[in-house]
Short mmCIF file of C-alpha atoms in Angstrom, two decimals:
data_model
loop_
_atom_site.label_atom_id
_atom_site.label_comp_id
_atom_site.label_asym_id
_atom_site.label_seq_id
_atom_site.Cartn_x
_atom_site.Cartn_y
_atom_site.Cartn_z
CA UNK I 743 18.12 -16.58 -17.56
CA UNK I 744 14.47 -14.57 -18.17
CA UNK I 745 13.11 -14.64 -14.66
CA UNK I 746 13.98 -16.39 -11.83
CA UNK I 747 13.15 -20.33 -10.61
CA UNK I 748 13.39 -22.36 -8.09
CA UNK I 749 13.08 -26.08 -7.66
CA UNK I 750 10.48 -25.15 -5.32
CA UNK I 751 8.89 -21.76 -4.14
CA UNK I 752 9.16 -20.48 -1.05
CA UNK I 753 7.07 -20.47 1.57
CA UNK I 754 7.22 -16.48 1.72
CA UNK I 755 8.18 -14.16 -1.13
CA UNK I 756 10.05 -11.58 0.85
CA UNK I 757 11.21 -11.59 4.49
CA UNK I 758 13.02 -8.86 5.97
CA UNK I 759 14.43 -9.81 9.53
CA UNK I 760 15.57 -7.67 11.62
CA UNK I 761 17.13 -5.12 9.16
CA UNK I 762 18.19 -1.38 10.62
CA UNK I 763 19.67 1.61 8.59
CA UNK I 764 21.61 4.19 10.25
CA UNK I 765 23.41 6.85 7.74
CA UNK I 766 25.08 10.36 8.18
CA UNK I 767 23.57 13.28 7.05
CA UNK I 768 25.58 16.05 4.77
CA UNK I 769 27.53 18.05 6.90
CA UNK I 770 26.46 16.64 10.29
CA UNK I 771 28.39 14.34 12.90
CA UNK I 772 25.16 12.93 14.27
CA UNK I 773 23.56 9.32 12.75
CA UNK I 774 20.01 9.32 11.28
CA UNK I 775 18.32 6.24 12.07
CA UNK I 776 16.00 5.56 9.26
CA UNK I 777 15.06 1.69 10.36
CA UNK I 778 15.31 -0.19 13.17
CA UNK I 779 15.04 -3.69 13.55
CA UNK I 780 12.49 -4.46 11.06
CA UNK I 781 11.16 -7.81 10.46
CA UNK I 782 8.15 -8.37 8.03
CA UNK I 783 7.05 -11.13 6.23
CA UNK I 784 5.14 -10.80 2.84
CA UNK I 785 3.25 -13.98 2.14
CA UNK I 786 3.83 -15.69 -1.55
CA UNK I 787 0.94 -14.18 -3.63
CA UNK I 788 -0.46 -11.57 -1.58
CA UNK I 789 -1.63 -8.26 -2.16
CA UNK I 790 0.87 -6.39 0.60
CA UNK I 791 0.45 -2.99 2.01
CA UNK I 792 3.68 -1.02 3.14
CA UNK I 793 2.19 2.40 4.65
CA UNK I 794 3.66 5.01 6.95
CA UNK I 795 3.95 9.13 7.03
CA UNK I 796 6.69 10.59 5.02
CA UNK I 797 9.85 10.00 6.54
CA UNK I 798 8.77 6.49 8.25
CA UNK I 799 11.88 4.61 6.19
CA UNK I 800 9.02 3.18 3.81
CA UNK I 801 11.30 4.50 0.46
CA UNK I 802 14.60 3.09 2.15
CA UNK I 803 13.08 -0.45 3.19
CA UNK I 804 12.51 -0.78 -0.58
CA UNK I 805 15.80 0.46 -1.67
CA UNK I 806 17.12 -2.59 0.31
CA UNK I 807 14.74 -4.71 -1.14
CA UNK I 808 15.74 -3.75 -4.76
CA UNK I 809 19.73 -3.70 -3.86
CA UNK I 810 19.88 -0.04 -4.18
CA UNK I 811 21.24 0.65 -0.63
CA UNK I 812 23.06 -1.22 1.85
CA UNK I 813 21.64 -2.01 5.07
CA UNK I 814 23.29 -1.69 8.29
CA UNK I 815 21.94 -4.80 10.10
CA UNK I 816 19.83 -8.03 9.29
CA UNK I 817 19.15 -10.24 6.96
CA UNK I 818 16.41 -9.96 3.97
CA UNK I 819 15.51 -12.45 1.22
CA UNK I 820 13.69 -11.90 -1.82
CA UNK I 821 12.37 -14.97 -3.34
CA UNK I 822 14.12 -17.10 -1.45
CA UNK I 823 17.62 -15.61 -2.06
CA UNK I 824 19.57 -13.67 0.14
CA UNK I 825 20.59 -10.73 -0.94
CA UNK I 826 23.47 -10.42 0.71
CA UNK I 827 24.65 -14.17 -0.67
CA UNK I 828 22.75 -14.37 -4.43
CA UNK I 829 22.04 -10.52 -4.91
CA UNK I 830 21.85 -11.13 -9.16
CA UNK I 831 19.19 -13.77 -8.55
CA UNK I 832 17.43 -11.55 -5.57
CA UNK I 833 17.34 -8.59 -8.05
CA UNK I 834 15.91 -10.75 -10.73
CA UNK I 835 12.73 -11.97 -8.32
CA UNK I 836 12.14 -7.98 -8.00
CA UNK I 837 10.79 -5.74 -9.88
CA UNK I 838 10.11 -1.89 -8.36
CA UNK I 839 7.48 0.77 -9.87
CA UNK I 840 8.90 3.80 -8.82
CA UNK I 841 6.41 7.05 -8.03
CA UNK I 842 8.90 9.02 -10.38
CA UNK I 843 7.88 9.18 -14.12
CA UNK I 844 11.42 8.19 -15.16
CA UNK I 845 11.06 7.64 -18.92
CA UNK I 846 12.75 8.27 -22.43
CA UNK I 847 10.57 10.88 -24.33
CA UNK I 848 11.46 10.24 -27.10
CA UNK I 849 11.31 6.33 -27.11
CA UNK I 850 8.46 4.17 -27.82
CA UNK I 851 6.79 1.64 -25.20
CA UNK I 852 8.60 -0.99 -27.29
CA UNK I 853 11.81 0.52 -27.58
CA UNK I 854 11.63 1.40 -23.84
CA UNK I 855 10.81 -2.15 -22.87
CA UNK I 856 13.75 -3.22 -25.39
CA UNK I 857 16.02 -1.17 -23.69
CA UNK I 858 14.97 -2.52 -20.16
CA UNK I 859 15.35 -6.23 -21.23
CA UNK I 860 18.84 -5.07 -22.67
CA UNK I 861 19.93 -4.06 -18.98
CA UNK I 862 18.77 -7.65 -17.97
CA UNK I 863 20.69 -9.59 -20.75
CA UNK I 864 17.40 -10.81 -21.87
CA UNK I 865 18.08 -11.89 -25.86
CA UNK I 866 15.75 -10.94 -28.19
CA UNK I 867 13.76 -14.01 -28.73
CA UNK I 868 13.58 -14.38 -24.90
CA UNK I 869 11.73 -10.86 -24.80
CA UNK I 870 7.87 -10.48 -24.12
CA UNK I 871 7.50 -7.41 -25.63
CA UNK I 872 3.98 -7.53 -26.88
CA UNK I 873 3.11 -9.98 -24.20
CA UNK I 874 3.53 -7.26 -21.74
CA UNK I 875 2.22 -4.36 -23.51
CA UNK I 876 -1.30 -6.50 -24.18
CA UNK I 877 -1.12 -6.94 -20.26
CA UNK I 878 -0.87 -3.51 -19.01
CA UNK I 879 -3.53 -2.35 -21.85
CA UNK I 880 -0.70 -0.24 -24.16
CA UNK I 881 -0.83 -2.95 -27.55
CA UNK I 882 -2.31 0.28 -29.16
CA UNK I 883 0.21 2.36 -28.47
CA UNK I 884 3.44 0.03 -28.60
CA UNK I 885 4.66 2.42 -31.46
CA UNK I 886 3.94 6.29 -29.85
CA UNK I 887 6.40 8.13 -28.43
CA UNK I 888 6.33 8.05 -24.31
CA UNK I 889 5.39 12.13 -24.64
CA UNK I 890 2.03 11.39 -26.45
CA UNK I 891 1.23 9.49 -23.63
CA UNK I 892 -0.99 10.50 -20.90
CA UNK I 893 -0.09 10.00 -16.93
CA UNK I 894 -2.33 7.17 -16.89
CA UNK I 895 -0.51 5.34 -19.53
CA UNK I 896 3.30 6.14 -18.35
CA UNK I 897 2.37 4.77 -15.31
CA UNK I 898 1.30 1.57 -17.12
CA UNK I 899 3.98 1.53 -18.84
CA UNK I 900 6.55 2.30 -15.74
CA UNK I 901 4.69 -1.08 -14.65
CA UNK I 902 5.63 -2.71 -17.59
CA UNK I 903 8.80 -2.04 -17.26
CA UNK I 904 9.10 -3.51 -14.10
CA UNK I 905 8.10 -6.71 -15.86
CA UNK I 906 10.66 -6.78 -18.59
CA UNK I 907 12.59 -9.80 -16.60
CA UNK I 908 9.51 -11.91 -15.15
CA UNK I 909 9.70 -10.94 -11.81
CA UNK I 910 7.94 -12.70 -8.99
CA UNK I 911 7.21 -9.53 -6.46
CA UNK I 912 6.28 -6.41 -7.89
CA UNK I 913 6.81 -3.21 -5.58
CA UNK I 914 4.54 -0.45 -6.75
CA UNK I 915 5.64 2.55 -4.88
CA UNK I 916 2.31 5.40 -5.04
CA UNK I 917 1.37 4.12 -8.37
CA UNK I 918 -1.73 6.27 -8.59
CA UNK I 919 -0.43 9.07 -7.37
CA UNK I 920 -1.95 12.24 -9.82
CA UNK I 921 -4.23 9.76 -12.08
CA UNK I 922 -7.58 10.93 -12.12
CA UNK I 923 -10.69 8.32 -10.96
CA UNK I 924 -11.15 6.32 -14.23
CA UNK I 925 -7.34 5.97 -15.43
CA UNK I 926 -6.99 4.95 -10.97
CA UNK I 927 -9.45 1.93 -11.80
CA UNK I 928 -7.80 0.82 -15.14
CA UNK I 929 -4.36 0.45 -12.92
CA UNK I 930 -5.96 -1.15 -10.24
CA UNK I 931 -7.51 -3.74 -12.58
CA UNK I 932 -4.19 -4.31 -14.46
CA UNK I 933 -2.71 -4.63 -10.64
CA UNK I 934 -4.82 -7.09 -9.82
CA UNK I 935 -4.88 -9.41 -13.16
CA UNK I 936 -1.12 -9.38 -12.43
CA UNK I 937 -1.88 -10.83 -8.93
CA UNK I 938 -4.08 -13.42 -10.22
CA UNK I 939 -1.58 -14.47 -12.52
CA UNK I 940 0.95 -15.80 -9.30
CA UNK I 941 3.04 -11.95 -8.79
CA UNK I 942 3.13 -10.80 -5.00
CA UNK I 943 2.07 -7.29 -4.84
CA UNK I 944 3.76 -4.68 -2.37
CA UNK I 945 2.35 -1.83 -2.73
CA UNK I 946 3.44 2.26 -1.00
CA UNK I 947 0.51 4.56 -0.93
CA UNK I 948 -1.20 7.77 0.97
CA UNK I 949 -4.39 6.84 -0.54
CA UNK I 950 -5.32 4.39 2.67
CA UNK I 951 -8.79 3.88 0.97
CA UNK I 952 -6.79 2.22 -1.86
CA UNK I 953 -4.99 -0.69 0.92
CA UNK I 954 -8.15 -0.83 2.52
CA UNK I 955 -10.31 -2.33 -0.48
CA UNK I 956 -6.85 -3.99 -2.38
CA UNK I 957 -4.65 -5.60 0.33
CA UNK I 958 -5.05 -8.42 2.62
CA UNK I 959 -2.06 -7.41 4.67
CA UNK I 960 -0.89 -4.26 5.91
CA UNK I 961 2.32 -2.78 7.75
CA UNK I 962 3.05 0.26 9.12
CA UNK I 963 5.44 1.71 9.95
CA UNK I 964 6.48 4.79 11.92
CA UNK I 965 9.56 6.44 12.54
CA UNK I 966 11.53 3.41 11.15
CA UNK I 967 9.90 0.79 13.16
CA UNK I 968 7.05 -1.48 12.79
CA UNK I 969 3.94 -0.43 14.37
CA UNK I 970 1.63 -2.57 13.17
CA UNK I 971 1.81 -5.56 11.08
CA UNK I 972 -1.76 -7.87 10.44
CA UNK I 973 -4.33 -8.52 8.17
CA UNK I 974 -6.30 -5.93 7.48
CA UNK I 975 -9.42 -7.52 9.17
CA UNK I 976 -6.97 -7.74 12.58
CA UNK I 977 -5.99 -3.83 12.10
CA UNK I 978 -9.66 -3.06 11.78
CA UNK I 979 -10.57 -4.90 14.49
CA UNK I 980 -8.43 -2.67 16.64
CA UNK I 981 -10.89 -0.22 16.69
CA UNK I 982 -13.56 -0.94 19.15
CA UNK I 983 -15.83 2.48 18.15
CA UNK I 984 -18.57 2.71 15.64
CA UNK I 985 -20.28 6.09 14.53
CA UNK I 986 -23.95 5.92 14.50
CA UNK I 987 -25.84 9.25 12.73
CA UNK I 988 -28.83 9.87 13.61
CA UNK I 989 -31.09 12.14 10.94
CA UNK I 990 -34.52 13.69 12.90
CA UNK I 991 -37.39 14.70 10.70
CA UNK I 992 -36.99 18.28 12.02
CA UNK I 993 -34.07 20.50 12.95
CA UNK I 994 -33.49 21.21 16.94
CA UNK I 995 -32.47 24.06 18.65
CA UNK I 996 -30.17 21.61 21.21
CA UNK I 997 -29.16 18.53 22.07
CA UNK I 998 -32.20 16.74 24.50
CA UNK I 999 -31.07 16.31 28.23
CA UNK I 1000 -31.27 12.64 27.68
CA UNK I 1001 -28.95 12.27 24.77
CA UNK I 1002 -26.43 14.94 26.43
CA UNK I 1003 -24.49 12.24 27.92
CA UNK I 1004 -23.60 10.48 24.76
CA UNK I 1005 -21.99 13.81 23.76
CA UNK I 1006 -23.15 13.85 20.12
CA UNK I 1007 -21.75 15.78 17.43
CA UNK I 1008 -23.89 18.38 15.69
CA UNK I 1009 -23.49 17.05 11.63
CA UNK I 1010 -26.34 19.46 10.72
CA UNK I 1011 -29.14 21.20 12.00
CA UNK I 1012 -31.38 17.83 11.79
CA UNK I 1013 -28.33 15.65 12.49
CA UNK I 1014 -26.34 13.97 14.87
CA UNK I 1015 -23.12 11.59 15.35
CA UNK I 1016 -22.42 9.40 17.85
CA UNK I 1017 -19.64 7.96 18.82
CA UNK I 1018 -20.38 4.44 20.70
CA UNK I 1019 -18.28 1.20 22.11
CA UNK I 1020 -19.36 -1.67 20.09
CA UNK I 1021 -18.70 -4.44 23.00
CA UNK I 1022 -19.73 -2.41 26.34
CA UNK I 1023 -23.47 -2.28 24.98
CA UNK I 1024 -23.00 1.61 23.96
CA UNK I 1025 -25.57 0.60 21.07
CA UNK I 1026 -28.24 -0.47 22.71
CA UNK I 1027 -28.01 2.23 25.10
CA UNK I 1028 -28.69 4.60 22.55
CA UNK I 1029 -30.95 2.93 20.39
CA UNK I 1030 -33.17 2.68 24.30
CA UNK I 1031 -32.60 6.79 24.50
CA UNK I 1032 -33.24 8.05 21.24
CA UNK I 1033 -37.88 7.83 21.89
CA UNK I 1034 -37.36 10.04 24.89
CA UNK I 1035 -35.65 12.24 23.35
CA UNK I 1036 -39.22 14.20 21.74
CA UNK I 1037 -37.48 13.48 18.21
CA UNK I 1038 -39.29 12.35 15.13
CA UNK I 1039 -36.64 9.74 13.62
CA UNK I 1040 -36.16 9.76 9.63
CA UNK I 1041 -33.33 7.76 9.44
CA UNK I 1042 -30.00 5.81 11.03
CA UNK I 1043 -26.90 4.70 9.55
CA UNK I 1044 -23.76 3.79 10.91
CA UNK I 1045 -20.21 4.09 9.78
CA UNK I 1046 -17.57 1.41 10.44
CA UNK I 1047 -14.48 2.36 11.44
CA UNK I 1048 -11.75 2.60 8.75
CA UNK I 1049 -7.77 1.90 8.34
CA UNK I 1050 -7.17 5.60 7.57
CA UNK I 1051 -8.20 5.83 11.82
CA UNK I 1052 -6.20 3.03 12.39
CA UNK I 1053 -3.52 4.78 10.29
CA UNK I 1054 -3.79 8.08 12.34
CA UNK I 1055 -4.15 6.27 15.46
CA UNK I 1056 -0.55 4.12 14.97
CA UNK I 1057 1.40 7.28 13.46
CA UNK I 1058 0.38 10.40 15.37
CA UNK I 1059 3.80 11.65 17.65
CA UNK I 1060 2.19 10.53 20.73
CA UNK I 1061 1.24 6.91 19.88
CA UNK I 1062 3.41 4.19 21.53
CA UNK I 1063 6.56 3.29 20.30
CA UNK I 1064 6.34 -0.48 20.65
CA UNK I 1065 6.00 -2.53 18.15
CA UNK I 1066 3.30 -5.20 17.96
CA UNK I 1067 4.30 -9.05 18.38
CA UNK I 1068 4.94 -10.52 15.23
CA UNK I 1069 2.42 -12.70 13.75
CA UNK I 1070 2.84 -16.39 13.40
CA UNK I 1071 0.39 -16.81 10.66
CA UNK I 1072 -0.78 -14.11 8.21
CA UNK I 1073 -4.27 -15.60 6.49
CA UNK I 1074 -4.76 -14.36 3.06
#
C-alpha cells in the first residue's frame, strides 16, 4: 500500500502521551533520563515547532516517533496508529528529514528515490518519481549524480526522500542548517507548498527566527520535559516587556536625571534603549519624561519582544522546572 489511509482522519496527526526514556550510558551504572513524561499534541495540518538546547531529548522524541528507539513509558500515535499496536502503518504516516546529509554519491535523485520506494515495497508503477522531484524543484537534475549537487539541493532531495511513501507528517530535523540565505528561502517555500498540500510539518531548528515566522505552534522542551507548549501568539504573549529606542538629534555626555530612573541602555552616543512594562503604563511614563529631558528627539521605534527571549527565558539552568498545563485547544 503507497501511503497510508484511513476511513477517516484523525482529529490530531501525532500525540505523544506521557512518553519517558531512561537508558544506560557506556560503562556507567547510573540511568540517563532523556524524557520524562511527555505529552504533546501536533494538530492535523499544522506547521509544528519542536525546539530545545542540545541535549533537551528533542533527537530521541523523534526517534520514537519514527520507530527507531523504544520508549520506556507511554503511549504515542502517529496518524492515528499506535505504534506500539500497528508500527508498519505508524511508520508509513512518517516520514523524517534527518540534519545528516546521508546520501549515495554516486546515485542519481532518481535512482536514490528508486531505491527509497524499494525499502517501502512501493512497485514501480506505484512510484512518484518525477512527481516528487517537480515538487521539491530537482526535475532538472533527476539524472546528476548526488555529488554535483550543491547543499541546497541534497537537502531537497533528503526531503524528497522522505516523501517516497506519501507520508502524512513530515519531521524536518534542522533542515537549513549550513544553506546560505537564498537556497534557506527556496526550502522554506518547498516546506510550505508541501503544507498547503494537507502534510503536517514538525519541524527541529536553532534558527528560532525560522519557528517564529513558519509555525503556528511551538514546544519546548528542556532537559527532557515540556516547558512550554502554545501557539506561538500565547508564547509571545508571555513576555510582558517591550524595548523602546530612543535616537536624539545630538550625542550626550549622560543620561538626564529625569530619565535615570528608567535605567536606559547606552546603544550609541545619540541613542538609548529602554526597557518598559507594556500593561503597568511604563509607556506612557516615558513618552511624559522624554521633553524634560533637554533632548532634541529624531526618532522612536520600538522592538517587540521575540521567541528567541522566550526561548532563553524557558531553557536557561535556573528557569523553573514545571511544566505548563496542557492546552485544551491549540488554534491554528
Amino acid at each position: 500500500m503507497n501511503g497510508v489511509s484511513m476511513s477517516s482522519p484523525p482529529a490530531s496527526a501525532v500525540v505523544i502521551d506521557g512518553v519517558s526514556k531512561t537508558y544506560r550510558p557506556r560503562d556507567s551504572q547510573s540511568l540517563k533520563v532523556a524524557l520524562k513524561s511527555v505529552s504533546l499534541d501536533v494538530p492535523k495540518g499544522a506547521m509544528f515547532a519542536l525546539l530545545g538546547p542540545n541535549g533537551a531529548g528533542k533527537s530521541t522524541l523523534i526517534n520514537i516517533m519514527a520507530g527507531l528507539v523504544n520508549k520506556s513509558a507511554g503511549r504515542v500515535t502517529i496518524w492515528g496508529y499506535d505504534i506500539d499496536v500497528d508500527p508498519r502503518q505508524a511508520r508509513r504516516a512518517i516520514g523524517v528529514v534527518p540534519q545528516e546529509l546521508n546520501l549515495d554519491p554516486f546515485f542519481t535523485p532518481r535512482e536514490t528515490l528508486d531505491v527509497q520506494a524499494g525499502y517501502y515495497g512501493i512497485p514501480k508503477a506505484e512510484r512518484r518519481t518525477d512527481e516528487i522531484l517537480e515538487t521539491v524543484g530537482l526535475a532538472d537534475k533527476a539524472h546528476a549524480h548526488a555529488r554535483t549537487l550543491s547543499g541546497g539541493m541534497r537537502r531537497r532531495l533528503l526531503i524528497a526522500k522522505a516523501m517516497v511513501h506519501n507520508p502524512q507528517i513530515l519531521v524536518l530535523d534542522e533542515p537549513t542548517a549550513g544553506v546560505d540565505v537564498e537556497l534557506r528561502q527556496h526550502l522554506w517555500r518547498t516546506i510550505h507548498e508541501l503544507n498547503a498540500l494537507g502534510r503536517t510539518i514538525v519541524l527541529t531548528t536553532h534558527y528560532l527566527e525560522e519557528a517564529q515566522e513558519n509555525c503556528s505552534t511551538v514546544a519546548i522542551l528542556r532537559q527532557g520535559e515540556v516547558v512550554a507548549y502554545e501557539s506561538r501568539e500565547g508564547l509571545l504573549s508571555r513576555l510582558k516587556d517591550k524595548v523602546v529606542v530612543v535616537r536624539f538629534a545630538e550625542a550626550f555626555a549622560q543620561v538626564p536625571e529625569n530619565l535615570a530612573p528608567f535605567m536606559p541602555e547606552i546603544a550609541a552616543p545619540d541613542t538609548m534603549a529602554f526597557r518598559v512594562n507594556r500593561e503597568d503604563g511604563g509607556i506612557p511614563a516615558l513618552l511624559d519624561a522624554l521633553p524634560g529631558a533637554g533632548l532634541k528627539i529624531r526618532d522612536i521605534s520600538t522592538v517587540e519582544p521575540d521567541l528567541e527571549e522566550v526561548f532563553l527565558r524557558l531553557t536557561r539552568d535556573d528557569a523553573a522546572p514545571t511544566p505548563p498545563e496542557r492546552p485544551r485547544v491549540v488554534t491554528i
